[in-house]
Amino acid sequence: MKHLNKLVALLMLLGLSSQAQDSDNTWAISFGSNAVDGGRVSAASSIKDQFSQYFDAKGYWSILPSVSTLTVSKYVGDNFTFGVTGSVNKMSKLVGDRIYNSEANISTYPVTNPGDLMYYGVDGVVKYSFMSLIKSSTFEPSAHIGGGYTWLGDSSAGTINGGFGLTYWLSKQVGLSWNSTYKYSFDDSRNPKFDVPTHMLHSAGLIFKFGAKDADGDGIYDRLDACPNNAGPKEFNGCPDTDGDKIIDKDDACPEVAGIAAFNGCPDTDGDGVADKDDACPEVAGVKTLGGCPDADGDGIADKADKCPQVKGPKENGGCPWPDRDGDKVLDKDDKCPDVAGTVANQGCPDVTDEAIKKLNDYAKTILFDSGKASFQKQTFPVLQSITAILKEYPSAKFSIEGHTDNTGTEATNQKLSEERAGAVKGYLIENGIAADRLASAGFGQTKPIDSNKTKEGKANNRRVEVKLVK
């Protein structure tokens, strides 16, 4: 008994640390003690009389105080279990034939000691559990039927069995069970030398279920374990959560570092809505479109790449605002005259004033050519240089150089000469830094005189070069 108690305690400890269902732990073994009701059920004349002394263990039961019953069973589904039970006992009480006292109208059942006859039984059991019907997790009432063979002393007999039981589960795997089985033997005689009387077999003991697989040892059976080869808690169906962020490793993009569900388990240290693994600036809150880096001036350029992080500016200028050196409200990048204040309409360059046009033409009137030619006289070059300097003050303005002659000579000759002289002035200006696309030239011959060709002075006035602003 001492060793039995240790075994029972060990099994209870194992069971209390486990979880199980019959569909998982399909096998069970139970053992304990049994008591054989000496035969009153078969000696009595009525059902009432048969079971009126059901709990009279002192009067009718033979009990062997040791492990005397062993059952091995298997769950087959739909609340049914099939098992085989072996029992052994030593009969110290056997009920004889009923004695009826007609005067007193009383039946008595003499009980004798048959000489400690050995009792052996092997029975097949089909049990149906009512546990799911009563929706209990601890109490399991059941009913069973079956058949077997019983030996009593020198006699033996086959029996048809039926009964009921009750198990109290200490855990999902270990329970305390009680069973009572009515074993009908078909024998009429109550002499144990010849027959085995119909009787009751009671048993009580410990039942232990087993058979479920738990490969990773996390207490969750493989059938119910979403990660059967990796230990994990029950709340995650047996899957591990290494970093403890409540996101299982198989769904966690950062399984070694605690994170949040919004980023599949990855952290967002600076809380800017960009996961650290994708954040170019994980320690400083920033803008998602800039890879999580800050943009203090809001110009769409990350501070670390912004040459002017506190002042808005375009990307083309490194995040700095474009300068306007001359302060004319036309940015240097668009200003044709960045160092001279101008107007927006003239792309940052100053408008050509009437005074400047007058000055140009005053100079132009003094341009002297060799007689009948388009070549300049020596004293004209300073005048041409002055005209060049004025044009450079207005770098975006366009001008037309126009040549005119007096009426000396033929019209054709004068037309050609006026074109050549206007072209000579244009050529000089281009050679001295005036862009060609700013200049045009034209000759008008003798067609546009400004004075009379009848006097020497008038002819001199008509031989001229004019500079006009092209708008």
CSV table of C-alpha atoms in Angstrom, one decimal:
chain,number,residue,atom,x,y,z
A,1,MET,CA,0.0,0.0,0.0
A,2,LYS,CA,2.9,2.3,0.7
A,3,HIS,CA,4.2,2.0,-2.8
A,4,LEU,CA,0.7,2.3,-4.2
A,5,ASN,CA,0.2,5.6,-2.5
A,6,LYS,CA,3.4,7.0,-4.0
A,7,LEU,CA,2.3,5.8,-7.4
A,8,VAL,CA,-1.1,7.5,-7.0
A,9,ALA,CA,0.4,10.7,-5.9
A,10,LEU,CA,2.8,10.7,-8.9
A,11,LEU,CA,0.0,10.2,-11.4
A,12,MET,CA,-2.1,12.9,-9.8
A,13,LEU,CA,0.9,15.3,-10.1
A,14,LEU,CA,1.3,14.5,-13.7
A,15,GLY,CA,-2.3,14.9,-14.4
A,16,LEU,CA,-2.7,18.2,-12.7
A,17,SER,CA,-0.1,19.7,-14.9
A,18,SER,CA,-1.7,18.6,-18.1
A,19,GLN,CA,-4.7,19.4,-20.3
A,20,ALA,CA,-6.6,16.7,-22.2
A,21,GLN,CA,-9.8,15.7,-24.0
A,22,ASP,CA,-10.8,12.2,-24.8
A,23,SER,CA,-10.3,12.9,-28.5
A,24,ASP,CA,-6.7,13.7,-27.6
A,25,ASN,CA,-5.9,11.3,-24.8
A,26,THR,CA,-7.6,8.3,-26.4
A,27,TRP,CA,-6.1,5.7,-24.1
A,28,ALA,CA,-6.8,5.3,-20.4
A,29,ILE,CA,-5.7,3.0,-17.6
A,30,SER,CA,-7.5,2.7,-14.3
A,31,PHE,CA,-6.8,0.7,-11.2
A,32,GLY,CA,-8.0,0.4,-7.7
A,33,SER,CA,-9.9,-2.0,-5.4
A,34,ASN,CA,-13.1,-3.9,-6.0
A,35,ALA,CA,-15.9,-5.3,-3.9
A,36,VAL,CA,-18.0,-8.4,-4.9
A,37,ASP,CA,-21.6,-8.3,-3.7
A,38,GLY,CA,-22.0,-11.9,-2.6
A,39,GLY,CA,-25.0,-12.5,-4.7
A,40,ARG,CA,-28.0,-10.9,-3.1
A,41,VAL,CA,-29.2,-9.5,-6.4
A,42,SER,CA,-29.7,-13.1,-7.7
A,43,ALA,CA,-31.1,-14.5,-4.4
A,44,ALA,CA,-33.8,-11.9,-3.9
A,45,SER,CA,-37.2,-12.4,-5.4
A,46,SER,CA,-38.0,-8.8,-6.4
A,47,ILE,CA,-36.1,-5.9,-7.9
A,48,LYS,CA,-36.8,-3.9,-4.8
A,49,ASP,CA,-35.4,-6.7,-2.6
A,50,GLN,CA,-32.4,-7.1,-4.8
A,51,PHE,CA,-31.2,-3.6,-4.4
A,52,SER,CA,-32.6,-2.7,-1.0
A,53,GLN,CA,-29.2,-3.6,0.6
A,54,TYR,CA,-27.1,-2.1,-2.2
A,55,PHE,CA,-24.9,-0.1,0.2
A,56,ASP,CA,-24.6,-2.8,2.8
A,57,ALA,CA,-20.9,-3.4,2.4
A,58,LYS,CA,-20.6,-5.0,5.9
A,59,GLY,CA,-23.2,-7.5,5.3
A,60,TYR,CA,-22.7,-8.6,1.7
A,61,TRP,CA,-19.5,-7.3,0.2
A,62,SER,CA,-16.2,-9.2,-0.2
A,63,ILE,CA,-13.3,-6.7,-0.3
A,64,LEU,CA,-9.7,-7.3,-1.2
A,65,PRO,CA,-7.7,-4.4,0.4
A,66,SER,CA,-5.2,-4.0,-2.5
A,67,VAL,CA,-5.1,-3.1,-6.1
A,68,SER,CA,-7.5,-5.7,-7.4
A,69,THR,CA,-9.0,-4.1,-10.5
A,70,LEU,CA,-7.3,-3.0,-13.7
A,71,THR,CA,-8.9,-1.5,-16.8
A,72,VAL,CA,-7.4,-0.5,-20.1
A,73,SER,CA,-9.7,1.4,-22.4
A,74,LYS,CA,-9.7,3.4,-25.6
A,75,TYR,CA,-11.9,6.3,-26.6
A,76,VAL,CA,-13.5,5.4,-30.0
A,77,GLY,CA,-15.5,8.6,-30.5
A,78,ASP,CA,-18.9,10.1,-30.0
A,79,ASN,CA,-18.6,9.7,-26.2
A,80,PHE,CA,-18.0,5.9,-26.5
A,81,THR,CA,-15.1,4.1,-24.9
A,82,PHE,CA,-14.2,0.4,-25.2
A,83,GLY,CA,-12.1,-1.3,-22.6
A,84,VAL,CA,-11.1,-4.5,-20.9
A,85,THR,CA,-11.3,-5.0,-17.2
A,86,GLY,CA,-9.5,-7.6,-15.1
A,87,SER,CA,-10.6,-8.2,-11.5
A,88,VAL,CA,-9.4,-10.4,-8.7
A,89,ASN,CA,-10.9,-10.9,-5.2
A,90,LYS,CA,-11.2,-13.4,-2.4
A,91,MET,CA,-14.8,-14.3,-1.6
A,92,SER,CA,-15.4,-14.2,2.2
A,93,LYS,CA,-19.2,-13.7,1.9
A,94,LEU,CA,-21.6,-15.5,-0.2
A,95,VAL,CA,-25.4,-15.2,-0.1
A,96,GLY,CA,-27.3,-18.4,0.1
A,97,ASP,CA,-30.8,-19.2,-1.2
A,98,ARG,CA,-33.5,-17.0,0.1
A,99,ILE,CA,-35.5,-18.2,3.2
A,100,TYR,CA,-39.0,-17.1,3.4
A,101,ASN,CA,-40.9,-16.9,6.7
A,102,SER,CA,-44.6,-17.0,5.6
A,103,GLU,CA,-46.0,-16.3,9.1
A,104,ALA,CA,-43.9,-13.2,9.4
A,105,ASN,CA,-43.9,-12.5,5.6
A,106,ILE,CA,-40.2,-11.9,5.8
A,107,SER,CA,-37.4,-13.1,3.5
A,108,THR,CA,-33.9,-13.6,4.8
A,109,TYR,CA,-30.7,-14.1,3.0
A,110,PRO,CA,-28.2,-16.2,4.9
A,111,VAL,CA,-24.6,-15.2,4.4
A,112,THR,CA,-21.8,-17.7,4.7
A,113,ASN,CA,-18.1,-17.8,4.3
A,114,PRO,CA,-17.4,-20.1,1.3
A,115,GLY,CA,-13.8,-20.5,2.4
A,116,ASP,CA,-12.1,-17.5,0.9
A,117,LEU,CA,-12.8,-18.7,-2.7
A,118,MET,CA,-10.7,-16.9,-5.3
A,119,TYR,CA,-12.6,-14.7,-7.7
A,120,TYR,CA,-11.3,-13.8,-11.1
A,121,GLY,CA,-13.1,-11.8,-13.9
A,122,VAL,CA,-12.2,-10.6,-17.4
A,123,ASP,CA,-14.8,-8.3,-18.9
A,124,GLY,CA,-15.2,-6.3,-22.1
A,125,VAL,CA,-16.8,-2.9,-21.4
A,126,VAL,CA,-18.5,-0.4,-23.8
A,127,LYS,CA,-19.0,2.8,-21.9
A,128,TYR,CA,-21.0,5.9,-22.8
A,129,SER,CA,-20.2,9.2,-21.2
A,130,PHE,CA,-22.8,11.8,-20.3
A,131,MET,CA,-20.2,14.4,-19.5
A,132,SER,CA,-20.8,16.5,-22.6
A,133,LEU,CA,-24.6,16.4,-22.1
A,134,ILE,CA,-24.4,17.8,-18.5
A,135,LYS,CA,-21.8,20.3,-19.7
A,136,SER,CA,-19.5,19.6,-16.8
A,137,SER,CA,-15.7,19.7,-16.8
A,138,THR,CA,-15.2,17.7,-13.6
A,139,PHE,CA,-18.1,15.2,-13.1
A,140,GLU,CA,-18.6,12.4,-15.6
A,141,PRO,CA,-21.6,10.1,-15.2
A,142,SER,CA,-21.6,7.1,-17.5
A,143,ALA,CA,-23.4,3.9,-18.3
A,144,HIS,CA,-21.8,0.7,-19.6
A,145,ILE,CA,-22.7,-2.7,-21.0
A,146,GLY,CA,-20.6,-5.6,-22.0
A,147,GLY,CA,-19.8,-9.2,-21.2
A,148,GLY,CA,-17.1,-11.4,-19.9
A,149,TYR,CA,-16.1,-14.5,-18.0
A,150,THR,CA,-15.9,-15.1,-14.3
A,151,TRP,CA,-14.1,-17.8,-12.3
A,152,LEU,CA,-15.2,-18.6,-8.7
A,153,GLY,CA,-13.4,-21.4,-7.0
A,154,ASP,CA,-13.8,-24.4,-9.3
A,155,SER,CA,-16.7,-23.0,-11.3
A,156,SER,CA,-16.8,-20.5,-14.0
A,157,ALA,CA,-19.4,-18.8,-16.2
A,158,GLY,CA,-19.9,-16.2,-18.9
A,159,THR,CA,-21.8,-13.1,-18.0
A,160,ILE,CA,-23.7,-10.3,-19.6
A,161,ASN,CA,-22.9,-7.0,-17.8
A,162,GLY,CA,-24.5,-3.6,-17.4
A,163,GLY,CA,-24.0,-0.8,-15.0
A,164,PHE,CA,-23.2,2.8,-14.3
A,165,GLY,CA,-20.3,4.9,-13.0
A,166,LEU,CA,-19.2,8.3,-11.9
A,167,THR,CA,-15.8,9.9,-12.3
A,168,TYR,CA,-14.6,13.0,-10.7
A,169,TRP,CA,-11.7,14.5,-12.7
A,170,LEU,CA,-9.0,16.0,-10.6
A,171,SER,CA,-7.6,17.3,-13.9
A,172,LYS,CA,-8.1,16.7,-17.6
A,173,GLN,CA,-6.1,13.5,-17.3
A,174,VAL,CA,-6.5,12.1,-13.8
A,175,GLY,CA,-9.7,11.3,-12.0
A,176,LEU,CA,-11.3,9.3,-9.2
A,177,SER,CA,-13.8,6.7,-10.5
A,178,TRP,CA,-16.6,4.6,-9.1
A,179,ASN,CA,-18.3,1.8,-11.1
A,180,SER,CA,-21.0,-0.7,-10.2
A,181,THR,CA,-21.6,-3.6,-12.6
A,182,TYR,CA,-24.5,-6.1,-12.6
A,183,LYS,CA,-23.1,-9.4,-13.9
A,184,TYR,CA,-25.8,-11.8,-15.0
A,185,SER,CA,-24.5,-15.4,-15.2
A,186,PHE,CA,-27.5,-17.5,-16.3
A,187,ASP,CA,-26.7,-20.0,-13.5
A,188,ASP,CA,-29.6,-21.2,-11.3
A,189,SER,CA,-27.6,-22.9,-8.6
A,190,ARG,CA,-26.0,-20.9,-5.8
A,191,ASN,CA,-23.4,-23.6,-5.1
A,192,PRO,CA,-20.0,-22.2,-5.9
A,193,LYS,CA,-18.8,-25.8,-6.6
A,194,PHE,CA,-20.9,-25.9,-9.7
A,195,ASP,CA,-22.1,-22.4,-10.6
A,196,VAL,CA,-21.3,-18.7,-10.5
A,197,PRO,CA,-24.3,-16.8,-9.2
A,198,THR,CA,-25.4,-13.5,-10.7
A,199,HIS,CA,-23.7,-10.7,-8.6
A,200,MET,CA,-22.6,-7.1,-8.4
A,201,LEU,CA,-19.0,-6.0,-8.9
A,202,HIS,CA,-18.2,-2.6,-7.5
A,203,SER,CA,-14.8,-0.8,-8.1
A,204,ALA,CA,-13.2,2.4,-7.0
A,205,GLY,CA,-9.9,3.8,-8.0
A,206,LEU,CA,-7.8,6.1,-10.0
A,207,ILE,CA,-8.1,6.7,-13.8
A,208,PHE,CA,-5.3,8.2,-15.9
A,209,LYS,CA,-5.8,9.2,-19.5
A,210,PHE,CA,-2.8,9.4,-21.9
A,211,GLY,CA,-1.9,9.2,-25.6
A,212,ALA,CA,-1.9,12.8,-26.7
A,213,LYS,CA,1.2,14.1,-28.5
A,214,ASP,CA,2.9,17.3,-27.5
A,215,ALA,CA,6.1,17.4,-29.4
A,216,ASP,CA,7.3,20.8,-28.1
A,217,GLY,CA,6.2,20.1,-24.5
A,218,ASP,CA,4.3,23.4,-24.1
A,219,GLY,CA,1.2,21.7,-22.7
A,220,ILE,CA,-0.8,22.1,-25.9
A,221,TYR,CA,-1.4,19.0,-27.9
A,222,ASP,CA,-0.1,18.8,-31.4
A,223,ARG,CA,-3.6,18.6,-32.8
A,224,LEU,CA,-4.5,21.9,-31.3
A,225,ASP,CA,-1.0,23.5,-31.5
A,226,ALA,CA,-0.5,26.0,-34.3
A,227,CYS,CA,3.2,25.6,-33.8
A,228,PRO,CA,3.7,22.0,-32.8
A,229,ASN,CA,7.5,22.0,-32.9
A,230,ASN,CA,8.0,25.3,-31.1
A,231,ALA,CA,6.9,25.8,-27.6
A,232,GLY,CA,4.5,28.7,-27.0
A,233,PRO,CA,1.8,29.8,-24.5
A,234,LYS,CA,-1.8,28.7,-24.7
A,235,GLU,CA,-3.1,32.2,-25.5
A,236,PHE,CA,-1.2,32.0,-28.9
A,237,ASN,CA,-2.3,28.4,-29.6
A,238,GLY,CA,1.1,27.1,-28.8
A,239,CYS,CA,3.1,29.5,-30.9
A,240,PRO,CA,6.1,31.3,-29.4
A,241,ASP,CA,6.4,35.1,-28.9
A,242,THR,CA,10.1,35.6,-28.3
A,243,ASP,CA,10.0,39.3,-27.7
A,244,GLY,CA,6.8,39.3,-25.7
A,245,ASP,CA,5.0,41.9,-27.8
A,246,LYS,CA,1.8,39.7,-28.1
A,247,ILE,CA,2.6,39.0,-31.8
A,248,ILE,CA,3.6,35.4,-32.4
A,249,ASP,CA,7.0,34.9,-34.0
A,250,LYS,CA,5.7,33.5,-37.3
A,251,ASP,CA,3.7,36.6,-37.9
A,252,ASP,CA,6.3,39.0,-36.4
A,253,ALA,CA,8.5,40.8,-38.8
A,254,CYS,CA,10.9,41.6,-35.9
A,255,PRO,CA,10.6,38.5,-33.6
A,256,GLU,CA,13.6,39.5,-31.5
A,257,VAL,CA,12.5,43.0,-30.7
A,258,ALA,CA,9.2,44.1,-29.1
A,259,GLY,CA,7.0,46.1,-31.5
A,260,ILE,CA,3.4,46.9,-32.3
A,261,ALA,CA,0.8,45.2,-34.4
A,262,ALA,CA,0.5,48.2,-36.8
A,263,PHE,CA,4.1,47.3,-38.0
A,264,ASN,CA,3.8,43.5,-37.8
A,265,GLY,CA,5.7,43.4,-34.5
A,266,CYS,CA,8.4,45.9,-35.4
A,267,PRO,CA,9.1,48.9,-33.1
A,268,ASP,CA,8.6,52.6,-33.9
A,269,THR,CA,11.0,54.1,-31.3
A,270,ASP,CA,10.3,57.8,-32.3
A,271,GLY,CA,6.6,57.2,-32.8
A,272,ASP,CA,6.5,58.9,-36.2
A,273,GLY,CA,4.5,56.1,-37.9
A,274,VAL,CA,7.6,54.6,-39.6
A,275,ALA,CA,8.9,51.3,-38.3
A,276,ASP,CA,12.5,51.4,-37.1
A,277,LYS,CA,13.6,48.9,-39.7
A,278,ASP,CA,12.3,51.3,-42.5
A,279,ASP,CA,13.2,54.6,-40.6
A,280,ALA,CA,16.3,56.4,-41.8
A,281,CYS,CA,16.1,58.4,-38.6
A,282,PRO,CA,14.7,55.9,-36.0
A,283,GLU,CA,15.6,58.1,-32.9
A,284,VAL,CA,14.0,61.3,-34.2
A,285,ALA,CA,10.4,61.7,-35.2
A,286,GLY,CA,10.1,62.6,-38.9
A,287,VAL,CA,7.9,62.5,-42.0
A,288,LYS,CA,6.9,59.2,-43.6
A,289,THR,CA,7.6,60.4,-47.1
A,290,LEU,CA,11.1,61.3,-46.1
A,291,GLY,CA,11.9,57.8,-44.7
A,292,GLY,CA,11.1,58.9,-41.1
A,293,CYS,CA,13.5,61.8,-41.0
A,294,PRO,CA,12.5,65.3,-39.8
A,295,ASP,CA,11.9,68.3,-42.0
A,296,ALA,CA,11.9,71.4,-39.7
A,297,ASP,CA,11.1,74.0,-42.3
A,298,GLY,CA,8.5,71.8,-44.2
A,299,ASP,CA,10.1,72.2,-47.6
A,300,GLY,CA,10.0,68.5,-48.4
A,301,ILE,CA,13.8,68.1,-47.9
A,302,ALA,CA,15.0,66.1,-44.9
A,303,ASP,CA,17.0,68.2,-42.4
A,304,LYS,CA,20.0,66.0,-42.8
A,305,ALA,CA,20.1,66.8,-46.5
A,306,ASP,CA,18.9,70.4,-46.2
A,307,LYS,CA,21.6,73.1,-46.4
A,308,CYS,CA,19.1,75.5,-44.8
A,309,PRO,CA,17.1,73.3,-42.5
A,310,GLN,CA,15.3,76.2,-40.7
A,311,VAL,CA,14.3,78.1,-43.9
A,312,LYS,CA,12.2,76.8,-46.7
A,313,GLY,CA,13.9,76.4,-50.0
A,314,PRO,CA,13.7,74.3,-53.2
A,315,LYS,CA,15.4,71.0,-53.7
A,316,GLU,CA,17.3,72.4,-56.7
A,317,ASN,CA,19.0,74.9,-54.4
A,318,GLY,CA,19.8,72.3,-51.6
A,319,GLY,CA,16.8,73.3,-49.5
A,320,CYS,CA,17.8,77.0,-49.4
A,321,PRO,CA,15.8,79.9,-50.8
A,322,TRP,CA,16.9,81.3,-54.1
A,323,PRO,CA,18.9,84.6,-53.6
A,324,ASP,CA,17.9,88.0,-55.1
A,325,ARG,CA,21.1,89.9,-55.0
A,326,ASP,CA,19.8,93.0,-56.6
A,327,GLY,CA,16.5,93.0,-54.6
A,328,ASP,CA,14.3,93.5,-57.6
A,329,LYS,CA,12.0,90.6,-56.6
A,330,VAL,CA,13.3,88.5,-59.5
A,331,LEU,CA,15.2,85.5,-58.1
A,332,ASP,CA,18.8,85.3,-59.3
A,333,LYS,CA,18.0,82.0,-61.1
A,334,ASP,CA,15.5,83.8,-63.2
A,335,ASP,CA,17.1,87.2,-63.3
A,336,LYS,CA,18.8,88.1,-66.5
A,337,CYS,CA,20.4,90.9,-64.7
A,338,PRO,CA,21.1,89.5,-61.2
A,339,ASP,CA,23.4,92.3,-60.1
A,340,VAL,CA,21.3,95.1,-61.5
A,341,ALA,CA,17.8,95.9,-60.1
A,342,GLY,CA,15.2,95.6,-62.8
A,343,THR,CA,11.6,94.8,-63.4
A,344,VAL,CA,9.7,91.5,-63.3
A,345,ALA,CA,8.3,92.2,-66.7
A,346,ASN,CA,11.8,92.6,-68.1
A,347,GLN,CA,13.1,89.4,-66.3
A,348,GLY,CA,14.9,91.3,-63.7
A,349,CYS,CA,16.7,93.7,-66.0
A,350,PRO,CA,16.1,97.4,-66.0
A,351,ASP,CA,13.8,98.9,-68.6
A,352,VAL,CA,15.5,100.9,-71.3
A,353,THR,CA,14.7,104.5,-70.6
A,354,ASP,CA,13.9,107.1,-73.2
A,355,GLU,CA,17.0,108.9,-72.0
A,356,ALA,CA,19.1,105.8,-72.8
A,357,ILE,CA,17.6,105.6,-76.3
A,358,LYS,CA,18.3,109.3,-76.9
A,359,LYS,CA,21.9,108.8,-75.7
A,360,LEU,CA,22.4,105.8,-78.0
A,361,ASN,CA,21.2,107.8,-81.0
A,362,ASP,CA,23.2,110.8,-80.1
A,363,TYR,CA,26.2,108.6,-80.3
A,364,ALA,CA,25.0,106.8,-83.4
A,365,LYS,CA,24.7,110.1,-85.3
A,366,THR,CA,28.4,110.6,-84.8
A,367,ILE,CA,29.5,107.3,-86.3
A,368,LEU,CA,31.7,108.2,-89.3
A,369,PHE,CA,32.4,105.9,-92.3
A,370,ASP,CA,34.9,106.2,-95.0
A,371,SER,CA,33.3,107.8,-98.0
A,372,GLY,CA,31.2,105.4,-100.0
A,373,LYS,CA,32.2,102.5,-97.8
A,374,ALA,CA,31.1,100.6,-94.7
A,375,SER,CA,34.4,100.9,-92.9
A,376,PHE,CA,34.8,103.1,-89.9
A,377,GLN,CA,36.9,106.1,-89.6
A,378,LYS,CA,39.4,106.0,-86.7
A,379,GLN,CA,37.8,108.6,-84.5
A,380,THR,CA,34.5,106.5,-84.5
A,381,PHE,CA,35.8,103.7,-82.4
A,382,PRO,CA,35.3,105.4,-79.0
A,383,VAL,CA,31.8,106.2,-80.0
A,384,LEU,CA,31.1,102.5,-80.8
A,385,GLN,CA,32.6,101.6,-77.4
A,386,SER,CA,30.2,103.9,-75.7
A,387,ILE,CA,27.3,102.4,-77.5
A,388,THR,CA,28.5,98.9,-76.5
A,389,ALA,CA,28.7,100.0,-72.8
A,390,ILE,CA,25.1,101.3,-72.8
A,391,LEU,CA,23.7,98.1,-74.4
A,392,LYS,CA,25.5,96.0,-71.7
A,393,GLU,CA,23.5,97.9,-69.1
A,394,TYR,CA,20.4,96.4,-70.6
A,395,PRO,CA,21.4,92.7,-71.2
A,396,SER,CA,17.9,91.5,-72.0
A,397,ALA,CA,16.8,94.3,-74.3
A,398,LYS,CA,16.9,93.8,-78.1
A,399,PHE,CA,17.8,96.5,-80.5
A,400,SER,CA,17.7,97.2,-84.2
A,401,ILE,CA,20.5,99.0,-86.0
A,402,GLU,CA,19.2,100.9,-89.0
A,403,GLY,CA,21.4,102.5,-91.7
A,404,HIS,CA,20.4,105.6,-93.9
A,405,THR,CA,22.1,107.5,-96.8
A,406,ASP,CA,21.6,110.8,-98.7
A,407,ASN,CA,20.5,110.8,-102.3
A,408,THR,CA,23.9,110.9,-103.8
A,409,GLY,CA,24.2,108.0,-106.2
A,410,THR,CA,21.7,105.5,-107.3
A,411,GLU,CA,19.0,104.2,-105.1
A,412,ALA,CA,20.3,100.6,-105.4
A,413,THR,CA,23.8,101.7,-104.5
A,414,ASN,CA,22.5,103.7,-101.5
A,415,GLN,CA,20.3,100.8,-100.4
A,416,LYS,CA,23.3,98.4,-100.4
A,417,LEU,CA,25.5,100.9,-98.7
A,418,SER,CA,23.0,101.5,-95.9
A,419,GLU,CA,22.6,97.8,-95.3
A,420,GLU,CA,26.4,97.3,-95.1
A,421,ARG,CA,26.9,100.2,-92.7
A,422,ALA,CA,24.2,98.9,-90.4
A,423,GLY,CA,25.7,95.5,-90.6
A,424,ALA,CA,29.1,96.8,-89.8
A,425,VAL,CA,27.8,98.4,-86.6
A,426,LYS,CA,26.0,95.2,-85.6
A,427,GLY,CA,29.2,93.2,-86.3
A,428,TYR,CA,31.3,95.5,-84.1
A,429,LEU,CA,28.8,95.2,-81.2
A,430,ILE,CA,28.8,91.4,-81.4
A,431,GLU,CA,32.5,91.3,-81.5
A,432,ASN,CA,32.6,93.4,-78.3
A,433,GLY,CA,30.3,91.2,-76.2
A,434,ILE,CA,26.7,92.0,-77.3
A,435,ALA,CA,24.7,88.7,-77.9
A,436,ALA,CA,23.9,88.3,-81.5
A,437,ASP,CA,20.3,87.4,-80.7
A,438,ARG,CA,19.8,90.8,-79.2
A,439,LEU,CA,20.6,92.6,-82.4
A,440,ALA,CA,19.1,93.1,-85.8
A,441,SER,CA,20.2,95.3,-88.7
A,442,ALA,CA,18.5,96.8,-91.6
A,443,GLY,CA,19.2,99.4,-94.4
A,444,PHE,CA,16.8,101.9,-95.8
A,445,GLY,CA,19.0,103.7,-98.3
A,446,GLN,CA,17.8,107.2,-99.2
A,447,THR,CA,14.1,106.4,-98.4
A,448,LYS,CA,13.8,108.0,-95.0
A,449,PRO,CA,15.5,111.3,-95.0
A,450,ILE,CA,15.3,113.5,-91.9
A,451,ASP,CA,16.5,116.7,-93.6
A,452,SER,CA,16.8,118.2,-97.1
A,453,ASN,CA,19.2,116.6,-99.5
A,454,LYS,CA,19.6,120.1,-101.3
A,455,THR,CA,22.1,121.3,-98.7
A,456,LYS,CA,25.4,120.0,-97.5
A,457,GLU,CA,24.3,120.0,-93.9
A,458,GLY,CA,21.0,118.3,-94.8
A,459,LYS,CA,22.9,115.5,-96.7
A,460,ALA,CA,25.2,115.0,-93.6
A,461,ASN,CA,22.1,114.6,-91.4
A,462,ASN,CA,20.6,112.1,-93.7
A,463,ARG,CA,23.8,110.0,-93.7
A,464,ARG,CA,23.2,108.4,-90.3
A,465,VAL,CA,22.8,105.2,-88.1
A,466,GLU,CA,19.9,104.9,-85.7
A,467,VAL,CA,19.5,102.6,-82.8
A,468,LYS,CA,15.9,101.5,-82.0
A,469,LEU,CA,14.6,99.5,-79.1
A,470,VAL,CA,12.8,96.3,-80.2
A,471,LYS,CA,9.7,95.7,-78.0
